[in-house]
PDB file of C-alpha atoms in Angstrom:
ATOM      1  CA  GLU A   1     -54.806   8.213 -39.156  1.00 76.00           C
ATOM      2  CA  PRO A   2     -53.251  11.180 -38.674  1.00 82.00           C
ATOM      3  CA  GLU A   3     -49.642  11.712 -38.364  1.00 94.00           C
ATOM      4  CA  VAL A   4     -46.225  13.806 -36.911  1.00 97.00           C
ATOM      5  CA  THR A   5     -44.518  14.757 -40.131  1.00 97.00           C
ATOM      6  CA  GLN A   6     -41.176  15.894 -40.047  1.00 98.00           C
ATOM      7  CA  THR A   7     -38.720  16.995 -42.666  1.00 96.00           C
ATOM      8  CA  PRO A   8     -36.266  16.315 -44.111  1.00 97.00           C
ATOM      9  CA  SER A   9     -35.369  12.310 -43.412  1.00 96.00           C
ATOM     10  CA  HIS A  10     -31.965  14.144 -43.922  1.00 97.00           C
ATOM     11  CA  GLN A  11     -30.164  17.562 -42.934  1.00 97.00           C
ATOM     12  CA  VAL A  12     -25.916  17.582 -43.244  1.00 98.00           C
ATOM     13  CA  THR A  13     -24.654  20.140 -42.302  1.00 97.00           C
ATOM     14  CA  GLN A  14     -20.854  21.500 -42.204  1.00 97.00           C
ATOM     15  CA  MET A  15     -20.322  22.712 -38.255  1.00 97.00           C
ATOM     16  CA  GLY A  16     -21.657  25.964 -37.215  1.00 97.00           C
ATOM     17  CA  GLN A  17     -24.112  26.209 -39.791  1.00 97.00           C
ATOM     18  CA  GLU A  18     -27.860  27.124 -38.697  1.00 98.00           C
ATOM     19  CA  VAL A  19     -29.263  24.483 -39.094  1.00 98.00           C
ATOM     20  CA  ILE A  20     -33.607  24.310 -38.768  1.00 97.00           C
ATOM     21  CA  LEU A  21     -35.591  21.182 -38.831  1.00 98.00           C
ATOM     22  CA  ARG A  22     -39.789  21.221 -39.070  1.00 97.00           C
ATOM     23  CA  CYS A  23     -41.823  19.283 -37.643  1.00 97.00           C
ATOM     24  CA  VAL A  24     -45.527  18.650 -38.717  1.00 97.00           C
ATOM     25  CA  PRO A  25     -47.650  17.977 -35.769  1.00 96.00           C
ATOM     26  CA  ILE A  26     -51.444  16.562 -36.202  1.00 95.00           C
ATOM     27  CA  SER A  27     -53.718  19.034 -36.567  1.00 92.00           C
ATOM     28  CA  ASN A  28     -55.602  19.888 -33.912  1.00 91.00           C
ATOM     29  CA  HIS A  29     -53.033  19.395 -30.559  1.00 94.00           C
ATOM     30  CA  LEU A  30     -51.625  21.559 -28.442  1.00 93.00           C
ATOM     31  CA  TYR A  31     -48.517  20.908 -27.308  1.00 94.00           C
ATOM     32  CA  PHE A  32     -45.175  20.247 -28.430  1.00 95.00           C
ATOM     33  CA  TYR A  33     -42.235  18.696 -28.093  1.00 96.00           C
ATOM     34  CA  TRP A  34     -38.134  18.151 -29.440  1.00 97.00           C
ATOM     35  CA  TYR A  35     -36.306  14.571 -28.598  1.00 97.00           C
ATOM     36  CA  ARG A  36     -33.394  13.810 -29.991  1.00 97.00           C
ATOM     37  CA  GLN A  37     -30.974  10.267 -30.270  1.00 97.00           C
ATOM     38  CA  ILE A  38     -27.614  10.286 -30.242  1.00 96.00           C
ATOM     39  CA  LEU A  39     -26.416   7.270 -32.577  1.00 94.00           C
ATOM     40  CA  GLY A  40     -26.271   4.311 -30.067  1.00 91.00           C
ATOM     41  CA  GLN A  41     -27.945   6.314 -26.911  1.00 93.00           C
ATOM     42  CA  LYS A  42     -30.726   6.999 -25.624  1.00 93.00           C
ATOM     43  CA  VAL A  43     -34.190   8.913 -26.266  1.00 95.00           C
ATOM     44  CA  GLU A  44     -33.526  11.728 -25.138  1.00 95.00           C
ATOM     45  CA  PHE A  45     -36.593  15.060 -24.036  1.00 94.00           C
ATOM     46  CA  LEU A  46     -34.792  19.232 -25.056  1.00 96.00           C
ATOM     47  CA  VAL A  47     -38.503  21.036 -24.735  1.00 95.00           C
ATOM     48  CA  SER A  48     -42.064  21.383 -24.722  1.00 94.00           C
ATOM     49  CA  PHE A  49     -43.943  24.314 -25.843  1.00 94.00           C
ATOM     50  CA  TYR A  50     -47.320  25.307 -25.723  1.00 93.00           C
ATOM     51  CA  ASN A  51     -49.287  28.697 -26.324  1.00 91.00           C
ATOM     52  CA  ASN A  52     -46.184  29.906 -27.976  1.00 92.00           C
ATOM     53  CA  GLU A  53     -44.024  29.777 -25.152  1.00 93.00           C
ATOM     54  CA  ILE A  54     -41.435  26.739 -24.172  1.00 94.00           C
ATOM     55  CA  SER A  55     -43.176  25.287 -21.303  1.00 92.00           C
ATOM     56  CA  GLU A  56     -39.882  22.626 -20.091  1.00 91.00           C
ATOM     57  CA  LYS A  57     -36.251  22.031 -21.649  1.00 93.00           C
ATOM     58  CA  SER A  58     -34.379  20.085 -20.628  1.00 93.00           C
ATOM     59  CA  GLU A  59     -30.499  21.063 -19.785  1.00 94.00           C
ATOM     60  CA  ILE A  60     -30.093  19.950 -24.062  1.00 94.00           C
ATOM     61  CA  PHE A  61     -31.356  22.820 -25.313  1.00 96.00           C
ATOM     62  CA  ASP A  62     -29.514  25.539 -24.417  1.00 94.00           C
ATOM     63  CA  ASP A  63     -28.887  29.167 -26.167  1.00 95.00           C
ATOM     64  CA  GLN A  64     -27.765  27.093 -29.174  1.00 96.00           C
ATOM     65  CA  PHE A  65     -31.357  25.825 -29.891  1.00 97.00           C
ATOM     66  CA  SER A  66     -34.326  27.065 -29.663  1.00 97.00           C
ATOM     67  CA  VAL A  67     -38.215  26.668 -30.948  1.00 97.00           C
ATOM     68  CA  GLU A  68     -40.587  28.104 -33.012  1.00 95.00           C
ATOM     69  CA  ARG A  69     -43.444  27.934 -34.814  1.00 93.00           C
ATOM     70  CA  PRO A  70     -43.962  30.242 -37.371  1.00 86.00           C
ATOM     71  CA  ASP A  71     -47.506  29.517 -38.475  1.00 87.00           C
ATOM     72  CA  GLY A  72     -50.714  27.620 -37.598  1.00 78.00           C
ATOM     73  CA  SER A  73     -48.924  24.242 -38.448  1.00 86.00           C
ATOM     74  CA  ASN A  74     -45.181  23.758 -38.737  1.00 93.00           C
ATOM     75  CA  PHE A  75     -43.400  23.740 -35.550  1.00 96.00           C
ATOM     76  CA  THR A  76     -39.516  24.465 -36.157  1.00 97.00           C
ATOM     77  CA  LEU A  77     -36.357  23.775 -34.286  1.00 98.00           C
ATOM     78  CA  LYS A  78     -33.117  25.497 -35.008  1.00 98.00           C
ATOM     79  CA  ILE A  79     -29.589  24.418 -34.027  1.00 97.00           C
ATOM     80  CA  ARG A  80     -27.450  27.774 -34.022  1.00 96.00           C
ATOM     81  CA  SER A  81     -24.625  26.375 -34.831  1.00 95.00           C
ATOM     82  CA  THR A  82     -24.068  23.305 -35.321  1.00 97.00           C
ATOM     83  CA  LYS A  83     -21.362  21.090 -33.049  1.00 96.00           C
ATOM     84  CA  LEU A  84     -20.293  17.919 -33.907  1.00 97.00           C
ATOM     85  CA  GLU A  85     -21.630  16.475 -30.670  1.00 96.00           C
ATOM     86  CA  ASP A  86     -25.195  17.606 -31.885  1.00 97.00           C
ATOM     87  CA  SER A  87     -25.150  14.780 -34.640  1.00 98.00           C
ATOM     88  CA  ALA A  88     -28.503  12.537 -33.918  1.00 98.00           C
ATOM     89  CA  MET A  89     -32.349  11.435 -35.043  1.00 98.00           C
ATOM     90  CA  TYR A  90     -34.292  14.512 -33.737  1.00 98.00           C
ATOM     91  CA  PHE A  91     -38.066  13.815 -33.122  1.00 98.00           C
ATOM     92  CA  CYS A  92     -40.781  16.543 -33.095  1.00 97.00           C
ATOM     93  CA  ALA A  93     -44.247  14.539 -30.759  1.00 96.00           C
ATOM     94  CA  SER A  94     -47.322  16.678 -30.460  1.00 95.00           C
ATOM     95  CA  SER A  95     -50.522  15.738 -28.246  1.00 93.00           C
ATOM     96  CA  LEU A  96     -53.904  16.771 -27.465  1.00 92.00           C
ATOM     97  CA  GLU A  97     -53.453  18.520 -23.037  1.00 87.00           C
ATOM     98  CA  GLU A  98     -50.928  18.289 -22.104  1.00 81.00           C
ATOM     99  CA  TRP A  99     -51.675  15.005 -20.320  1.00 80.00           C
ATOM    100  CA  ASP A 100     -52.188  13.445 -22.766  1.00 86.00           C
ATOM    101  CA  THR A 101     -50.407  10.851 -24.819  1.00 90.00           C
ATOM    102  CA  GLN A 102     -47.736  12.626 -27.327  1.00 93.00           C
ATOM    103  CA  TYR A 103     -46.900  11.114 -31.588  1.00 95.00           C
ATOM    104  CA  PHE A 104     -44.449  11.020 -32.659  1.00 96.00           C
ATOM    105  CA  GLY A 105     -41.847  11.984 -36.130  1.00 97.00           C
ATOM    106  CA  PRO A 106     -40.202   9.933 -38.588  1.00 97.00           C
ATOM    107  CA  GLY A 107     -37.807  11.397 -37.498  1.00 97.00           C
ATOM    108  CA  THR A 108     -34.776  13.693 -39.249  1.00 98.00           C
ATOM    109  CA  ARG A 109     -31.015  12.978 -38.819  1.00 98.00           C
ATOM    110  CA  LEU A 110     -28.559  15.484 -38.292  1.00 98.00           C
ATOM    111  CA  THR A 111     -25.622  15.146 -39.974  1.00 98.00           C
ATOM    112  CA  VAL A 112     -22.737  17.735 -38.931  1.00 98.00           C
ATOM    113  CA  LEU A 113     -18.981  17.591 -40.136  1.00 97.00           C
TER     114      LEU A 113
ATOM    115  CA  ASP B   1     -41.552  10.517 -12.316  1.00 67.00           C
ATOM    116  CA  ALA B   2     -40.969   6.121 -11.692  1.00 72.00           C
ATOM    117  CA  LYS B   3     -37.920   4.872 -12.970  1.00 87.00           C
ATOM    118  CA  THR B   4     -38.028   1.331 -15.016  1.00 93.00           C
ATOM    119  CA  THR B   5     -36.607  -1.417 -15.035  1.00 95.00           C
ATOM    120  CA  GLN B   6     -36.922  -4.133 -17.429  1.00 97.00           C
ATOM    121  CA  PRO B   7     -35.065  -7.270 -19.271  1.00 97.00           C
ATOM    122  CA  PRO B   8     -32.407  -5.557 -21.804  1.00 97.00           C
ATOM    123  CA  SER B   9     -33.691  -8.297 -24.474  1.00 97.00           C
ATOM    124  CA  MET B  10     -35.847 -10.987 -25.145  1.00 98.00           C
ATOM    125  CA  ASP B  11     -36.283 -13.632 -27.958  1.00 97.00           C
ATOM    126  CA  CYS B  12     -40.026 -14.930 -29.233  1.00 97.00           C
ATOM    127  CA  ALA B  13     -41.306 -17.221 -31.473  1.00 97.00           C
ATOM    128  CA  GLU B  14     -43.399 -15.481 -34.229  1.00 97.00           C
ATOM    129  CA  GLY B  15     -46.675 -15.904 -33.635  1.00 97.00           C
ATOM    130  CA  ARG B  16     -46.656 -16.836 -29.990  1.00 97.00           C
ATOM    131  CA  ALA B  17     -47.654 -14.419 -27.651  1.00 97.00           C
ATOM    132  CA  ALA B  18     -44.689 -12.151 -26.354  1.00 98.00           C
ATOM    133  CA  ASN B  19     -44.602 -10.940 -22.322  1.00 98.00           C
ATOM    134  CA  LEU B  20     -42.985  -7.574 -21.527  1.00 98.00           C
ATOM    135  CA  PRO B  21     -42.605  -7.252 -18.131  1.00 98.00           C
ATOM    136  CA  CYS B  22     -41.634  -3.999 -16.148  1.00 97.00           C
ATOM    137  CA  ASN B  23     -41.173  -3.046 -12.576  1.00 96.00           C
ATOM    138  CA  HIS B  24     -42.072   0.224 -11.355  1.00 94.00           C
ATOM    139  CA  SER B  25     -41.648  -0.260  -7.969  1.00 92.00           C
ATOM    140  CA  THR B  26     -41.489   3.771  -6.826  1.00 91.00           C
ATOM    141  CA  ILE B  27     -44.419   4.518  -9.291  1.00 91.00           C
ATOM    142  CA  SER B  28     -46.803   7.485  -8.207  1.00 89.00           C
ATOM    143  CA  GLY B  29     -50.516   7.271  -7.891  1.00 88.00           C
ATOM    144  CA  ASN B  30     -51.416   9.767 -10.722  1.00 87.00           C
ATOM    145  CA  GLU B  31     -48.730   7.882 -13.142  1.00 90.00           C
ATOM    146  CA  TYR B  32     -49.669   6.244 -16.196  1.00 92.00           C
ATOM    147  CA  VAL B  33     -47.854   3.895 -17.482  1.00 94.00           C
ATOM    148  CA  TYR B  34     -47.835   4.194 -21.152  1.00 94.00           C
ATOM    149  CA  TRP B  35     -44.717   1.662 -23.544  1.00 96.00           C
ATOM    150  CA  TYR B  36     -44.280   2.242 -26.626  1.00 97.00           C
ATOM    151  CA  ARG B  37     -41.402   0.936 -29.278  1.00 97.00           C
ATOM    152  CA  GLN B  38     -38.817   2.413 -31.612  1.00 97.00           C
ATOM    153  CA  ILE B  39     -38.191  -0.125 -34.640  1.00 95.00           C
ATOM    154  CA  HIS B  40     -34.751   1.046 -35.890  1.00 88.00           C
ATOM    155  CA  SER B  41     -33.882   4.706 -36.139  1.00 84.00           C
ATOM    156  CA  GLN B  42     -37.536   5.523 -36.589  1.00 93.00           C
ATOM    157  CA  GLY B  43     -39.784   7.158 -33.972  1.00 95.00           C
ATOM    158  CA  PRO B  44     -40.507   6.020 -31.151  1.00 96.00           C
ATOM    159  CA  GLN B  45     -45.105   4.054 -32.222  1.00 96.00           C
ATOM    160  CA  TYR B  46     -47.105   4.516 -29.589  1.00 95.00           C
ATOM    161  CA  ILE B  47     -48.369   1.125 -28.172  1.00 96.00           C
ATOM    162  CA  ILE B  48     -50.703   1.776 -24.898  1.00 96.00           C
ATOM    163  CA  HIS B  49     -51.613   2.992 -21.485  1.00 94.00           C
ATOM    164  CA  GLY B  50     -53.193   2.128 -18.530  1.00 94.00           C
ATOM    165  CA  LEU B  51     -53.466   3.574 -14.665  1.00 93.00           C
ATOM    166  CA  LYS B  52     -54.408   0.816 -12.668  1.00 92.00           C
ATOM    167  CA  ASN B  53     -56.649  -1.558 -15.049  1.00 90.00           C
ATOM    168  CA  ASN B  54     -55.748  -3.321 -17.289  1.00 94.00           C
ATOM    169  CA  GLU B  55     -56.221  -2.295 -20.901  1.00 96.00           C
ATOM    170  CA  THR B  56     -56.186  -3.824 -24.338  1.00 97.00           C
ATOM    171  CA  ASN B  57     -56.181  -2.802 -27.731  1.00 96.00           C
ATOM    172  CA  GLU B  58     -55.994  -4.080 -31.129  1.00 95.00           C
ATOM    173  CA  MET B  59     -52.279  -4.016 -30.977  1.00 94.00           C
ATOM    174  CA  ALA B  60     -51.425  -4.948 -27.344  1.00 97.00           C
ATOM    175  CA  SER B  61     -52.811  -6.157 -23.922  1.00 98.00           C
ATOM    176  CA  LEU B  62     -51.602  -4.826 -20.376  1.00 98.00           C
ATOM    177  CA  ILE B  63     -51.915  -6.420 -16.820  1.00 98.00           C
ATOM    178  CA  ILE B  64     -51.096  -4.128 -14.543  1.00 97.00           C
ATOM    179  CA  THR B  65     -51.088  -5.557 -11.012  1.00 96.00           C
ATOM    180  CA  GLU B  66     -53.614  -4.835  -8.206  1.00 94.00           C
ATOM    181  CA  ASP B  67     -50.466  -2.475  -6.034  1.00 94.00           C
ATOM    182  CA  ARG B  68     -48.670  -0.948  -9.418  1.00 94.00           C
ATOM    183  CA  LYS B  69     -45.895  -2.075  -8.922  1.00 95.00           C
ATOM    184  CA  SER B  70     -45.167  -3.668 -12.327  1.00 96.00           C
ATOM    185  CA  SER B  71     -46.938  -4.615 -15.629  1.00 97.00           C
ATOM    186  CA  THR B  72     -46.637  -7.286 -18.916  1.00 98.00           C
ATOM    187  CA  LEU B  73     -47.339  -5.712 -21.800  1.00 98.00           C
ATOM    188  CA  ILE B  74     -48.159  -8.460 -24.132  1.00 98.00           C
ATOM    189  CA  LEU B  75     -48.499  -8.784 -28.208  1.00 98.00           C
ATOM    190  CA  PRO B  76     -50.478 -11.811 -28.387  1.00 97.00           C
ATOM    191  CA  HIS B  77     -49.988 -13.183 -31.652  1.00 95.00           C
ATOM    192  CA  ALA B  78     -46.016 -12.080 -31.891  1.00 97.00           C
ATOM    193  CA  THR B  79     -44.383 -11.006 -35.405  1.00 97.00           C
ATOM    194  CA  LEU B  80     -41.222 -10.416 -37.004  1.00 97.00           C
ATOM    195  CA  ARG B  81     -43.012  -6.976 -37.559  1.00 96.00           C
ATOM    196  CA  ASP B  82     -42.438  -6.864 -33.999  1.00 97.00           C
ATOM    197  CA  THR B  83     -38.982  -7.461 -33.832  1.00 98.00           C
ATOM    198  CA  ALA B  84     -38.516  -4.238 -31.896  1.00 98.00           C
ATOM    199  CA  VAL B  85     -36.851  -1.530 -28.774  1.00 97.00           C
ATOM    200  CA  TYR B  86     -40.056  -1.646 -26.440  1.00 98.00           C
ATOM    201  CA  TYR B  87     -40.286   0.315 -23.717  1.00 97.00           C
ATOM    202  CA  CYS B  88     -42.475   1.138 -20.764  1.00 96.00           C
ATOM    203  CA  ILE B  89     -42.223   3.696 -19.195  1.00 94.00           C
ATOM    204  CA  ALA B  90     -44.374   5.735 -16.198  1.00 92.00           C
ATOM    205  CA  SER B  91     -45.788   9.201 -16.738  1.00 87.00           C
ATOM    206  CA  THR B  92     -48.206  11.777 -15.329  1.00 78.00           C
ATOM    207  CA  GLY B  93     -48.250  12.179 -19.189  1.00 65.00           C
ATOM    208  CA  ALA B  94     -46.605  15.603 -18.761  1.00 63.00           C
ATOM    209  CA  ASN B  95     -44.213  17.460 -20.579  1.00 67.00           C
ATOM    210  CA  ASN B  96     -41.108  14.960 -20.819  1.00 81.00           C
ATOM    211  CA  LEU B  97     -41.002  11.256 -21.064  1.00 88.00           C
ATOM    212  CA  PHE B  98     -37.827   9.506 -20.552  1.00 89.00           C
ATOM    213  CA  PHE B  99     -36.933   6.699 -22.259  1.00 92.00           C
ATOM    214  CA  GLY B 100     -34.683   4.365 -20.694  1.00 90.00           C
ATOM    215  CA  THR B 101     -32.684   1.652 -21.951  1.00 92.00           C
ATOM    216  CA  GLY B 102     -35.854  -1.303 -22.850  1.00 96.00           C
ATOM    217  CA  THR B 103     -36.344  -4.678 -23.952  1.00 98.00           C
ATOM    218  CA  ARG B 104     -34.989  -5.573 -27.538  1.00 97.00           C
ATOM    219  CA  LEU B 105     -37.635  -8.190 -28.368  1.00 98.00           C
ATOM    220  CA  THR B 106     -36.554 -10.535 -31.164  1.00 98.00           C
ATOM    221  CA  VAL B 107     -39.371 -12.707 -32.977  1.00 98.00           C
ATOM    222  CA  ILE B 108     -38.152 -15.481 -33.958  1.00 97.00           C
ATOM    223  CA  PRO B 109     -38.575 -17.020 -37.351  1.00 95.00           C
TER     224      PRO B 109
END
């Protein structure tokens, strides 16, 4: 069964450093998403992406964040200058169509020291 | 998207049916009821969704009331591996899925 994959599973970084989280969505899916979950809190929407453009973003997704689909398979989330409060699980998801079910990856645990 | 209300926690004996309720009294006509679950800190796992009719798949059944103001997710024979947080989400399916606090289901041996 096709699945969303994410790398790395755990990333540790120093405050102020840039990080790139990588996702490989399900191969024929066209819509891509990032969510995050701070430890003990709710899963929160960050951004959705379609046709090489951001289609919706939350207020969490500020200028420090960016997304990119650099090739036909990867979907990345970049945090330009990490802060302690960026420590969280980051989940990528994809869907076939805009109105379709979203399937989530296993997540990347980001720890900012 | 409509707000949903779920009990914070439930227990279920292993092998018995787990019935997880959800209220979504403000759901609009084009919003589906989605159920996901999250085991520990793993990625949310899609379970089932429906609009008006009851739905069944290999994981669960979804019963939606006729007025669509509430629904019940049924796991017919709960196992220890079903211990997780279950989220009921009312959504058009487009873009943002709003995850609430869900119901923590504990399956007891």
